Short mmCIF file of C-alpha atoms in Angstrom, two decimals:
data_model
loop_
_atom_site.label_atom_id
_atom_site.label_comp_id
_atom_site.label_asym_id
_atom_site.label_seq_id
_atom_site.Cartn_x
_atom_site.Cartn_y
_atom_site.Cartn_z
CA MET A 1 0.00 0.00 0.00
CA CYS A 2 2.78 2.45 0.93
CA ARG A 3 4.61 1.61 -2.28
CA ALA A 4 1.50 2.41 -4.31
CA ILE A 5 1.10 5.76 -2.54
CA LEU A 6 4.73 6.71 -3.22
CA LEU A 7 4.37 5.71 -6.86
CA PHE A 8 1.23 7.79 -7.22
CA THR A 9 2.88 10.82 -5.55
CA GLY A 10 5.90 10.58 -7.86
CA LEU A 11 3.61 10.40 -10.89
CA ILE A 12 1.76 13.54 -9.80
CA CYS A 13 5.08 15.41 -9.30
CA ALA A 14 6.32 14.31 -12.71
CA LEU A 15 3.13 15.55 -14.35
CA GLN A 16 3.53 18.90 -12.60
CA VAL A 17 7.12 19.20 -13.79
CA HIS A 18 6.17 18.42 -17.35
CA ALA A 19 3.31 20.89 -17.11
CA ARG A 20 5.85 23.74 -16.65
CA SER A 21 7.68 25.09 -19.68
CA LEU A 22 9.19 28.35 -20.83
CA VAL A 23 9.95 29.60 -24.32
CA ILE A 24 11.34 32.94 -25.43
CA GLN A 25 9.00 33.91 -28.24
CA ASN A 26 10.93 36.99 -29.26
CA PHE A 27 14.18 38.63 -28.18
CA HIS A 28 14.93 42.11 -29.55
CA ALA A 29 17.74 44.47 -28.51
CA ASP A 30 17.99 48.19 -29.27
CA ILE A 31 21.65 49.18 -28.91
CA VAL A 32 22.76 52.81 -29.08
CA VAL A 33 26.46 53.70 -29.27
CA GLY A 34 27.20 57.08 -27.69
CA VAL A 35 29.87 59.56 -28.68
CA ASP A 36 31.29 59.12 -25.16
CA ALA A 37 31.96 55.41 -25.92
CA THR A 38 29.04 54.18 -23.80
CA VAL A 39 26.68 51.48 -25.07
CA ASP A 40 23.02 51.87 -24.09
CA VAL A 41 21.01 48.64 -24.37
CA SER A 42 17.27 48.03 -24.13
CA GLU A 43 16.24 44.38 -24.40
CA THR A 44 12.61 43.51 -25.10
CA ILE A 45 12.03 39.89 -24.10
CA ARG A 46 8.65 38.23 -24.69
CA SER A 47 8.31 34.91 -22.87
CA ARG A 48 5.56 32.30 -23.03
CA PHE A 49 4.96 30.60 -19.69
CA GLU A 50 3.19 27.28 -19.29
CA GLY A 51 2.58 26.50 -15.67
CA ARG A 52 3.39 28.75 -12.76
CA TRP A 53 6.62 30.82 -12.85
CA ASN A 54 8.09 33.63 -10.80
CA GLY A 55 9.97 35.26 -13.67
CA ILE A 56 13.04 34.81 -15.86
CA TYR A 57 16.82 34.94 -15.55
CA ARG A 58 18.93 37.07 -17.88
CA SER A 59 22.66 36.25 -17.84
CA ILE A 60 24.90 38.80 -19.56
CA PRO A 61 28.57 37.90 -20.16
CA VAL A 62 30.80 40.61 -18.68
CA GLU A 63 34.14 38.83 -18.13
CA TYR A 64 36.41 38.19 -21.11
CA HIS A 65 40.06 37.16 -21.45
CA THR A 66 42.54 39.22 -23.46
CA PRO A 67 45.15 37.58 -25.73
CA GLN A 68 47.76 38.53 -23.10
CA GLY A 69 46.00 36.39 -20.48
CA PHE A 70 44.32 39.17 -18.46
CA ASN A 71 40.71 39.97 -17.65
CA HIS A 72 38.60 42.44 -19.61
CA HIS A 73 35.50 43.34 -17.62
CA LEU A 74 32.43 45.11 -19.00
CA PHE A 75 31.28 47.62 -16.40
CA LEU A 76 27.51 47.37 -16.63
CA ASP A 77 25.04 49.69 -14.86
CA LEU A 78 21.50 48.39 -14.52
CA LEU A 79 18.96 51.13 -15.25
CA GLY A 80 15.88 49.07 -14.53
CA ALA A 81 13.31 46.59 -15.80
CA THR A 82 9.72 47.41 -16.75
CA ASP A 83 6.68 45.90 -18.41
CA PRO A 84 5.31 47.36 -21.70
CA GLN A 85 3.18 49.84 -19.70
CA GLY A 86 6.28 51.21 -17.96
CA LEU A 87 5.64 49.67 -14.55
CA SER A 88 8.85 48.78 -12.74
CA LEU A 89 9.63 45.16 -12.09
CA LYS A 90 11.67 43.76 -9.21
CA VAL A 91 15.19 42.74 -10.26
CA GLU A 92 17.73 40.82 -8.20
CA ASP A 93 21.35 41.32 -9.27
CA ALA A 94 24.09 38.72 -8.80
CA SER A 95 27.39 37.56 -10.32
CA GLU A 96 27.91 34.00 -11.43
CA ARG A 97 31.11 32.85 -13.12
CA HIS A 98 31.81 35.37 -15.90
CA TYR A 99 28.19 36.54 -16.09
CA ARG A 100 26.10 39.28 -14.57
CA LYS A 101 22.87 37.48 -13.68
CA PHE A 102 19.56 39.31 -13.31
CA LYS A 103 16.52 37.63 -11.80
CA ILE A 104 13.48 39.51 -13.10
CA TRP A 105 10.24 38.94 -11.17
CA ILE A 106 7.16 38.88 -13.41
CA PRO A 107 3.75 39.03 -11.69
CA GLY A 108 1.10 36.64 -12.99
CA ALA A 109 3.54 34.51 -15.02
CA GLU A 110 1.26 31.50 -15.28
CA ASP A 111 -0.02 30.09 -18.60
CA VAL A 112 0.47 33.41 -20.29
CA ALA A 113 2.88 35.38 -22.53
CA LYS A 114 4.60 38.29 -20.83
CA THR A 115 6.97 40.98 -22.06
CA VAL A 116 9.74 42.65 -20.04
CA ILE A 117 12.06 45.46 -21.03
CA LEU A 118 15.53 45.32 -19.47
CA HIS A 119 17.53 48.55 -19.69
CA TYR A 120 21.23 48.85 -18.88
CA ARG A 121 24.31 50.77 -19.94
CA VAL A 122 27.92 49.65 -20.49
CA ARG A 123 30.61 52.31 -20.38
CA ASN A 124 33.53 50.32 -21.83
CA GLY A 125 31.90 48.10 -24.42
CA LEU A 126 33.83 49.39 -27.45
CA LYS A 127 37.18 48.36 -28.90
CA PHE A 128 39.55 50.91 -30.41
CA PHE A 129 42.00 50.03 -33.17
CA GLU A 130 44.42 52.10 -35.20
CA ASP A 131 42.15 52.42 -38.24
CA HIS A 132 38.63 51.93 -36.84
CA ASP A 133 36.43 51.63 -33.77
CA GLU A 134 34.38 48.51 -33.13
CA LEU A 135 31.45 47.15 -31.19
CA TYR A 136 31.69 43.39 -30.54
CA TRP A 137 28.46 42.49 -28.80
CA ASN A 138 26.93 39.22 -27.65
CA ILE A 139 23.33 40.24 -28.23
CA THR A 140 21.37 37.37 -26.68
CA GLY A 141 24.05 35.67 -24.61
CA ASP A 142 24.65 31.94 -24.86
CA GLU A 143 23.44 30.76 -21.45
CA TRP A 144 19.73 30.45 -22.12
CA GLU A 145 18.32 27.17 -20.81
CA VAL A 146 15.27 27.62 -23.06
CA PRO A 147 14.93 28.05 -26.82
CA ILE A 148 14.57 31.45 -28.49
CA GLU A 149 12.08 31.32 -31.35
CA ALA A 150 13.06 34.69 -32.86
CA ALA A 151 15.97 37.04 -32.19
CA SER A 152 16.81 40.44 -33.67
CA ALA A 153 18.73 43.62 -32.87
CA ARG A 154 19.12 47.18 -34.09
CA ILE A 155 22.40 49.00 -33.53
CA ALA A 156 22.45 52.80 -33.87
CA LEU A 157 25.82 54.52 -34.31
CA PRO A 158 26.55 58.18 -33.56
CA SER A 159 25.85 60.79 -36.22
CA GLY A 160 28.64 61.05 -38.75
CA ALA A 161 29.69 57.41 -38.55
CA GLU A 162 31.10 56.32 -41.92
CA GLY A 163 32.73 53.26 -43.37
CA VAL A 164 30.36 50.90 -41.57
CA ARG A 165 31.21 47.20 -41.87
CA THR A 166 29.51 44.30 -40.12
CA LEU A 167 29.84 40.65 -39.20
CA ALA A 168 27.51 38.32 -37.33
CA PHE A 169 27.82 34.88 -35.74
CA THR A 170 25.16 32.48 -34.56
CA GLY A 171 25.08 29.21 -32.71
CA SER A 172 26.89 27.91 -29.65
CA TYR A 173 30.08 29.38 -28.19
CA GLY A 174 32.89 29.46 -30.74
CA SER A 175 30.60 28.84 -33.73
CA ARG A 176 31.37 30.61 -37.03
CA GLU A 177 27.85 30.14 -38.40
CA ALA A 178 26.17 33.26 -39.80
CA ALA A 179 22.49 32.34 -40.06
CA VAL A 180 21.43 35.96 -39.80
CA GLU A 181 20.22 38.71 -42.13
CA VAL A 182 22.06 42.02 -41.88
CA GLN A 183 20.81 45.33 -43.27
CA VAL A 184 22.84 48.54 -43.10
CA ARG A 185 20.82 51.75 -43.36
CA GLY A 186 23.12 54.68 -42.87
CA ARG A 187 24.19 54.65 -39.24
CA GLU A 188 21.69 51.95 -38.26
CA ILE A 189 22.26 48.23 -38.67
CA ASP A 190 19.55 45.58 -38.31
CA PHE A 191 20.24 41.93 -37.46
CA ARG A 192 17.60 39.21 -37.69
CA MET A 193 17.98 35.47 -37.16
CA ARG A 194 16.95 33.17 -39.99
CA ARG A 195 16.20 30.32 -37.60
CA PRO A 196 15.33 29.76 -33.93
CA LEU A 197 18.09 29.49 -31.36
CA ALA A 198 18.33 26.25 -29.41
CA PHE A 199 19.64 25.72 -25.88
CA HIS A 200 22.91 27.59 -25.21
CA GLU A 201 22.92 29.23 -28.65
CA GLY A 202 23.19 32.95 -29.23
CA LEU A 203 23.55 35.83 -31.66
CA THR A 204 26.71 37.97 -31.76
CA ALA A 205 27.15 41.14 -33.83
CA VAL A 206 30.35 42.92 -34.86
CA VAL A 207 30.11 46.49 -36.20
CA GLY A 208 33.05 48.67 -37.19
CA TRP A 209 33.25 52.27 -38.37
CA ASN A 210 35.87 54.90 -39.15
CA LYS A 211 37.61 56.69 -36.33
CA GLY A 212 36.86 60.23 -35.25
CA VAL A 213 33.22 59.86 -34.21
CA VAL A 214 33.55 58.30 -30.76
CA GLN A 215 35.79 59.77 -28.08
CA ARG A 216 38.28 57.20 -26.91
CA PRO A 217 38.68 57.00 -23.10
CA THR A 218 41.83 58.55 -21.70
CA MET A 219 44.87 56.51 -20.79
CA MET A 220 44.12 57.01 -17.09
CA ALA A 221 40.54 55.80 -17.51
CA ARG A 222 41.68 52.71 -19.41
CA ALA A 223 44.32 51.97 -16.77
CA ALA A 224 41.74 52.33 -14.00
CA ASP A 225 39.38 49.94 -15.81
CA PHE A 226 42.21 47.46 -16.30
CA LEU A 227 43.09 47.48 -12.61
CA ARG A 228 39.44 47.15 -11.60
CA ALA A 229 39.03 44.18 -13.94
CA ASN A 230 42.29 42.66 -12.71
CA TRP A 231 41.99 43.59 -9.05
CA PRO A 232 44.46 40.89 -7.85
CA LEU A 233 47.18 43.03 -9.46
CA GLY A 234 46.70 45.37 -6.51
CA LEU A 235 48.46 42.79 -4.32
CA PRO A 236 51.97 43.85 -5.46
CA LEU A 237 51.13 47.44 -4.47
CA ALA A 238 50.14 46.25 -0.99
CA VAL A 239 53.34 44.20 -0.77
CA LEU A 240 55.37 47.22 -1.93
CA ILE A 241 53.83 49.41 0.78
CA ALA A 242 54.38 46.71 3.41
CA MET A 243 58.02 46.21 2.40
CA TYR A 244 58.64 49.96 2.41
CA ARG A 245 57.23 50.21 5.92
CA ARG A 246 59.41 47.31 7.02
CA TRP A 247 62.47 48.93 5.44
CA SER A 248 61.63 52.19 7.22
CA VAL A 249 61.58 50.35 10.56
CA ARG A 250 64.26 47.68 10.09
CA GLY A 251 66.40 48.62 7.11
CA ARG A 252 66.90 52.38 7.28
CA ASP A 253 70.31 53.59 8.44
CA PRO A 254 70.64 56.35 11.03
CA ARG A 255 70.78 59.74 9.36
CA LEU A 256 74.20 60.76 8.06
CA ARG A 257 75.76 63.90 9.44
CA PRO A 258 77.52 66.42 7.16
CA ILE A 259 80.55 64.77 5.54
CA ALA A 260 83.92 66.38 6.29
CA PRO A 261 87.07 65.40 4.35
CA GLN A 262 89.24 62.82 6.10
CA TYR A 263 92.95 62.59 5.30
CA ARG A 264 93.46 59.01 6.36
CA PRO A 265 91.45 55.78 6.17
CA PRO A 266 89.00 55.06 9.00
CA GLU A 267 90.91 53.71 11.96
CA GLY A 268 90.92 49.97 12.39
CA LEU A 269 89.45 49.15 8.99
CA THR A 270 91.22 47.29 6.20
CA PRO A 271 90.41 48.08 2.54
CA ALA A 272 88.17 45.00 2.27
CA GLU A 273 86.27 45.91 5.44
CA LEU A 274 85.81 49.46 4.24
CA GLY A 275 84.49 48.32 0.87
CA THR A 276 82.08 45.92 2.58
CA LEU A 277 80.93 48.62 5.00
CA ILE A 278 80.04 50.89 2.09
CA ASP A 279 77.81 48.52 0.12
CA GLY A 280 77.19 45.67 2.54
CA SER A 281 78.74 43.18 0.12
CA ALA A 282 82.04 41.33 0.41
CA ASP A 283 82.85 40.76 -3.24
CA LEU A 284 85.88 40.05 -5.40
CA ARG A 285 86.90 43.67 -5.57
CA ASP A 286 87.27 43.69 -1.80
CA ILE A 287 89.36 40.52 -1.92
CA THR A 288 91.50 42.00 -4.70
CA ALA A 289 92.00 45.11 -2.57
CA THR A 290 93.19 42.82 0.22
CA LEU A 291 95.73 41.18 -2.08
CA VAL A 292 96.98 44.60 -3.21
CA ASP A 293 97.20 45.69 0.42
CA LEU A 294 99.22 42.59 1.30
CA ALA A 295 101.59 43.42 -1.53
CA VAL A 296 101.91 46.95 -0.14
CA LYS A 297 102.75 45.45 3.25
CA GLY A 298 105.40 43.22 1.68
CA TYR A 299 103.69 39.85 2.08
CA VAL A 300 103.08 39.08 -1.61
CA LEU A 301 104.99 39.51 -4.84
CA ILE A 302 103.22 39.04 -8.18
CA GLU A 303 105.20 38.51 -11.36
CA LYS A 304 103.94 38.21 -14.88
CA GLU A 305 105.34 35.35 -16.99
CA GLU A 306 105.08 35.17 -20.77
CA THR A 307 106.16 32.35 -23.06
CA ASP A 308 106.26 32.49 -26.85
CA ARG A 309 104.12 30.20 -28.94
CA LEU A 310 104.21 29.64 -32.71
CA LEU A 311 107.54 31.46 -33.22
CA GLY A 312 106.46 34.37 -31.08
CA VAL A 313 103.22 35.08 -32.93
CA PHE A 314 101.22 34.19 -29.85
CA LYS A 315 102.09 34.35 -26.17
CA ASN A 316 100.98 32.32 -23.19
CA THR A 317 100.59 34.46 -20.09
CA ASP A 318 100.68 33.23 -16.52
CA TYR A 319 101.20 34.91 -13.15
CA LEU A 320 103.48 33.83 -10.36
CA PHE A 321 102.54 34.58 -6.73
CA LEU A 322 105.51 34.65 -4.34
CA SER A 323 105.22 34.60 -0.57
CA CYS A 324 107.59 37.21 0.85
CA GLN A 325 107.01 36.46 4.54
CA PRO A 326 106.94 33.11 6.37
CA ALA A 327 103.62 31.82 7.64
CA SER A 328 104.76 32.38 11.23
CA THR A 329 104.52 36.14 10.66
CA TRP A 330 100.92 36.04 9.40
CA GLY A 331 99.55 36.11 12.94
CA VAL A 332 99.65 39.92 13.06
CA LEU A 333 97.32 40.12 10.07
CA CYS A 334 93.53 40.28 10.18
CA PRO A 335 91.64 36.95 9.95
CA HIS A 336 90.51 37.47 6.34
CA GLU A 337 94.04 38.37 5.30
CA ARG A 338 95.42 35.21 6.89
CA VAL A 339 92.75 33.08 5.21
CA LEU A 340 93.56 34.69 1.85
CA LEU A 341 97.29 34.01 2.17
CA SER A 342 96.60 30.49 3.37
CA ALA A 343 94.32 29.87 0.37
CA VAL A 344 96.90 31.13 -2.12
CA PHE A 345 99.97 29.47 -0.57
CA SER A 346 98.35 26.29 0.85
CA GLY A 347 98.68 27.39 4.44
CA GLY A 348 102.35 28.37 3.98
CA ALA A 349 103.40 25.01 2.55
CA LYS A 350 104.22 26.66 -0.78
CA ALA A 351 106.52 29.62 -1.28
CA SER A 352 105.17 30.30 -4.75
CA VAL A 353 102.18 29.33 -6.87
CA ARG A 354 101.12 30.07 -10.40
CA LEU A 355 97.72 31.31 -11.40
CA SER A 356 97.19 28.26 -13.58
CA GLU A 357 97.50 26.11 -10.46
CA LEU A 358 94.76 28.10 -8.67
CA GLU A 359 92.21 27.88 -11.44
CA ARG A 360 89.10 25.95 -10.41
CA LYS A 361 90.48 25.75 -6.86
CA PHE A 362 90.68 29.20 -5.32
CA TYR A 363 86.94 29.96 -5.49
CA VAL A 364 86.17 27.40 -2.77
CA HIS A 365 87.94 29.67 -0.28
CA LEU A 366 85.89 32.78 -1.15
CA PRO A 367 83.03 32.07 1.32
CA GLY A 368 85.52 31.67 4.17
CA ILE A 369 87.27 34.94 3.32
CA CYS A 370 83.95 36.79 3.05
CA ASP A 371 82.81 35.31 6.38
CA ARG A 372 85.93 36.70 8.10
CA ILE A 373 85.26 40.16 6.65
CA PHE A 374 81.65 40.15 7.87
CA ASP A 375 82.69 38.75 11.25
CA ALA A 376 85.10 41.65 11.72
CA LEU A 377 82.39 44.20 10.96
CA MET A 378 79.84 42.47 13.17
CA ALA A 379 82.38 42.32 16.01
CA ARG A 380 82.52 46.12 15.84
CA ARG A 381 78.67 46.20 15.72
CA TYR A 382 78.63 48.12 12.46
CA PHE A 383 75.52 46.24 11.20
CA SER A 384 72.44 45.13 13.10
CA ASP A 385 72.55 41.78 11.21
CA ARG A 386 74.95 40.29 8.71
CA PRO A 387 74.09 41.88 5.35
CA ASP A 388 74.71 38.73 3.31
CA ARG A 389 72.37 36.68 5.49
CA VAL A 390 69.67 39.35 5.49
CA ARG A 391 69.72 39.52 1.70
CA ARG A 392 69.82 35.75 1.41
CA ASN A 393 66.79 35.37 3.69
CA TYR A 394 64.73 37.88 1.72
CA LEU A 395 65.80 36.28 -1.54
CA LEU A 396 64.74 32.86 -0.27
CA GLY A 397 61.51 34.36 1.02
CA GLY A 398 60.78 35.85 -2.39
CA LEU A 399 61.57 32.56 -4.14
CA VAL A 400 59.35 30.60 -1.75
CA LEU A 401 56.53 33.12 -2.16
CA GLY A 402 56.80 33.00 -5.93
CA ALA A 403 56.98 29.20 -6.08
CA VAL A 404 54.06 28.66 -3.68
CA TRP A 405 51.92 31.26 -5.46
CA LEU A 406 52.72 29.87 -8.89
CA PHE A 407 51.97 26.32 -7.78
CA GLY A 408 48.71 27.40 -6.16
CA ALA A 409 47.74 29.47 -9.20
CA ILE A 410 48.32 26.53 -11.53
CA LEU A 411 46.17 24.29 -9.36
CA GLY A 412 43.49 26.92 -8.77
CA ALA A 413 43.31 28.34 -12.30
CA PRO A 414 40.54 25.97 -13.50
CA TYR A 415 38.37 26.71 -10.45
CA ALA A 416 38.99 30.47 -10.62
CA GLY A 417 38.25 30.51 -14.34
CA VAL A 418 34.96 28.62 -13.99
CA HIS A 419 33.60 30.26 -10.83
CA TRP A 420 35.11 33.75 -10.93
CA GLY A 421 35.95 34.23 -14.60
CA MET A 422 39.57 34.86 -13.59
CA ALA A 423 42.14 34.86 -16.39
CA PRO A 424 45.39 32.90 -15.83
CA GLY A 425 47.61 35.97 -16.12
CA THR A 426 45.52 37.89 -13.59
CA LEU A 427 45.85 35.00 -11.16
CA MET A 428 49.56 34.22 -11.58
CA LEU A 429 51.24 37.58 -12.18
CA PRO A 430 50.48 39.28 -8.81
CA GLY A 431 52.29 36.61 -6.82
CA LEU A 432 55.32 36.65 -9.10
CA ILE A 433 55.58 40.46 -8.97
CA SER A 434 55.20 40.37 -5.18
CA ALA A 435 57.99 37.79 -4.96
CA VAL A 436 60.28 40.05 -7.00
CA ILE A 437 59.44 43.00 -4.73
CA VAL A 438 60.30 41.02 -1.59
CA ALA A 439 63.58 39.77 -3.07
CA ALA A 440 64.52 43.23 -4.41
CA PHE A 441 63.84 44.95 -1.09
CA GLY A 442 66.12 42.42 0.54
CA TYR A 443 69.11 44.15 -1.07
CA PHE A 444 68.32 47.35 0.83
CA MET A 445 67.31 45.75 4.14
CA PRO A 446 70.76 45.40 5.79
CA ALA A 447 70.94 48.29 8.25
CA ARG A 448 74.00 49.90 9.78
CA THR A 449 74.06 50.73 13.45
CA VAL A 450 74.94 54.17 14.77
CA ALA A 451 78.57 53.04 15.08
CA GLY A 452 78.49 51.74 11.51
CA THR A 453 77.00 55.00 10.25
CA ARG A 454 79.72 57.02 11.95
CA ALA A 455 82.37 54.78 10.37
CA LEU A 456 80.62 55.25 7.02
CA GLU A 457 80.82 59.02 7.47
CA ALA A 458 84.59 58.73 7.97
CA ALA A 459 84.82 56.46 4.90
CA LEU A 460 82.89 58.94 2.75
CA GLY A 461 85.08 61.77 4.01
CA PHE A 462 88.18 59.78 3.04
CA GLU A 463 86.65 59.08 -0.38
CA ASP A 464 86.06 62.81 -0.81
CA PHE A 465 89.72 63.42 -0.05
CA LEU A 466 90.89 60.79 -2.54
CA GLU A 467 88.56 61.97 -5.30
CA LYS A 468 89.24 65.68 -5.02
CA VAL A 469 92.80 65.89 -3.78
CA GLU A 470 94.74 62.73 -4.61
CA VAL A 471 93.11 61.68 -7.88
CA ASP A 472 95.61 63.46 -10.15
CA ARG A 473 98.63 62.09 -8.35
CA MET A 474 97.07 58.64 -8.28
CA ASP A 475 96.48 58.74 -12.03
CA ARG A 476 100.09 59.73 -12.62
CA MET A 477 101.27 57.00 -10.27
CA ILE A 478 99.40 54.19 -12.01
CA ARG A 479 100.68 55.33 -15.40
CA THR A 480 104.37 55.24 -14.48
CA PRO A 481 106.58 52.53 -12.98
CA LYS A 482 108.28 55.08 -10.75
CA CYS A 483 108.06 54.56 -7.03
CA SER A 484 105.51 56.79 -5.30
CA SER A 485 104.64 57.43 -1.70
CA ASN A 486 100.97 57.29 -2.68
CA CYS A 487 101.08 53.59 -3.51
CA CYS A 488 99.72 52.80 -0.06
CA LEU A 489 96.43 54.40 -1.14
CA MET A 490 95.91 52.00 -4.03
CA PRO A 491 94.17 49.27 -2.00
CA TRP A 492 91.66 51.82 -0.71
CA ARG A 493 91.00 53.15 -4.18
CA TRP A 494 90.55 49.61 -5.45
CA ALA A 495 88.10 48.81 -2.66
CA TRP A 496 86.06 51.89 -3.54
CA LYS A 497 83.19 50.81 -5.76
CA SER A 498 82.82 54.16 -7.47
CA ALA A 499 86.44 55.29 -7.69
CA GLY A 500 86.99 57.07 -10.99
CA TRP A 501 90.59 55.89 -11.34
CA ARG A 502 89.40 52.35 -12.09
CA HIS A 503 88.50 53.52 -15.59
CA SER A 504 92.07 54.58 -16.34
CA PRO A 505 94.33 52.26 -18.38
CA VAL A 506 95.54 50.15 -15.45
CA SER A 507 96.24 47.37 -17.89
CA VAL A 508 99.58 49.07 -18.58
CA ALA A 509 100.23 50.35 -15.08
CA SER A 510 102.70 49.02 -12.57
CA CYS A 511 104.13 50.33 -9.31
CA ARG A 512 107.27 49.63 -7.29
CA PHE A 513 107.20 49.66 -3.51
CA GLY A 514 110.40 50.07 -1.47
CA ILE A 515 109.54 48.09 1.63
CA GLY A 516 112.22 46.51 3.87
CA VAL A 517 115.18 44.90 2.14
CA GLY A 518 114.78 44.80 -1.62
CA ALA A 519 112.01 46.28 -3.66
CA PRO A 520 109.16 43.85 -4.42
CA TRP A 521 107.19 44.46 -7.60
CA ILE A 522 103.43 44.32 -7.88
CA SER A 523 101.72 44.55 -11.24
CA ILE A 524 98.18 45.87 -10.92
CA PRO A 525 96.88 44.03 -14.02
CA ALA A 526 98.31 40.87 -12.50
CA VAL A 527 95.98 41.21 -9.53
CA SER A 528 92.62 41.21 -11.29
CA PRO A 529 93.17 38.14 -13.48
CA ALA A 530 94.62 36.31 -10.51
CA ILE A 531 91.32 36.45 -8.69
CA SER A 532 88.79 36.52 -11.49
CA ALA A 533 90.36 33.72 -13.50
CA ALA A 534 90.75 31.59 -10.41
CA SER A 535 87.08 32.00 -9.57
CA PRO A 536 84.29 31.22 -12.02
CA LEU A 537 81.83 33.14 -9.89
CA ARG A 538 82.30 36.75 -10.97
CA PRO A 539 84.77 38.66 -13.17
CA LEU A 540 86.60 41.66 -11.83
CA PRO A 541 86.37 45.01 -13.66
CA SER A 542 89.54 46.05 -15.39
#
């Protein structure tokens, strides 16, 4: 008995469902293109209801993807919905996927034909090309769940529009069918379907005309529309502001006082430490300055060796490094200087070594030398944190952020595209730009302490002295092999990242230092290849 009752109830429900049907008898759109580039649309939709209905849904596509992978959003303003007598109808507005969805309530929609007029305006519905302006408009949309028995449209262009050309497409999404009649009458174009439209079929019109009639939006207006359509691109701006605030709190140095010329290097600093204090980076130029300084002190001699090849047509060049002091005397040197000498001369086991023997070997000692330089500066509390580690951490943070965002964007792109209409570029690019911002700010995040800033002031004062007072004598010194009392300044000039003398022809310069017994020779061009050729990491400027 119960089974019979359930069967009867299901049959009654099925009959009620089949008793309800909806057909769009006629769909007509009046589209007016304004001189201000707006598109005013009035849609007259006549629906035939069988059974009891509350109204109809009208889904208008507003989200499109550009060829560059970004979103193009149509900014649509609803002006209202009425019946043929002009009485307002209730409309509920919502967004669904890449559509603007209107639920239009129609009183008395039961076994009757009703007409509604939907009025809205789009302010960025036109496309602007070099030789023409264009309206590409999906007239009916392609999301109707019911058939459309007849569809038509009339497009009115502004006065003075010339060179009108048209195209039309019918059918489902992506179809190239053109089952439509098109009539051009001056500035008005009529479109009329030759056949009914089935489920998820639509009518699309393309109208172009010569430029000069419609005012193109300004660059600022187009940029604002682009950012509104691609709102996730605002994330990098938020990250930029956040990183700037963090730099202001954690990465900004104490304010520099007025710089006064200093006539000697800052006390207690070696050339490599000074160069690292200036830019927060212990690089090959600082290590080269250390080698030059050791030569000035009489610990190293560098000789250039040339051998003929092919009857003297070509020459093979090598450099010989000679240790001028025993390893037992290295204890008075700074830690990074001792590590450098130990790396070159195998801890004092060798009295001489050629550059060719150091190739592919010396670079493994660079991290240890750089660590000693940073340790010396941190021992004096010149930086709040080690600059190389601060930059490394921000770089790793940027890489992790970019990788996680990219991975998440790849996984979430299908969902975002279906439910939000989000283009792949709009989803992926913000995270990648934010990652670059984080990594780039890391370079500026190392902060000097008050003590480090005062030492920097002394370093800048010494640079001012070298640039304005000693530069001429230094240039003359590096161009002549004569001995000069200013040779002791060369390591400091080499350590200086912006020293103008580095652009002089040091490739032909040499200098002789009279230190202790004998007069060791150091060839400046022999220094740079010695380090840069021995390390594949980074070349040294000549």
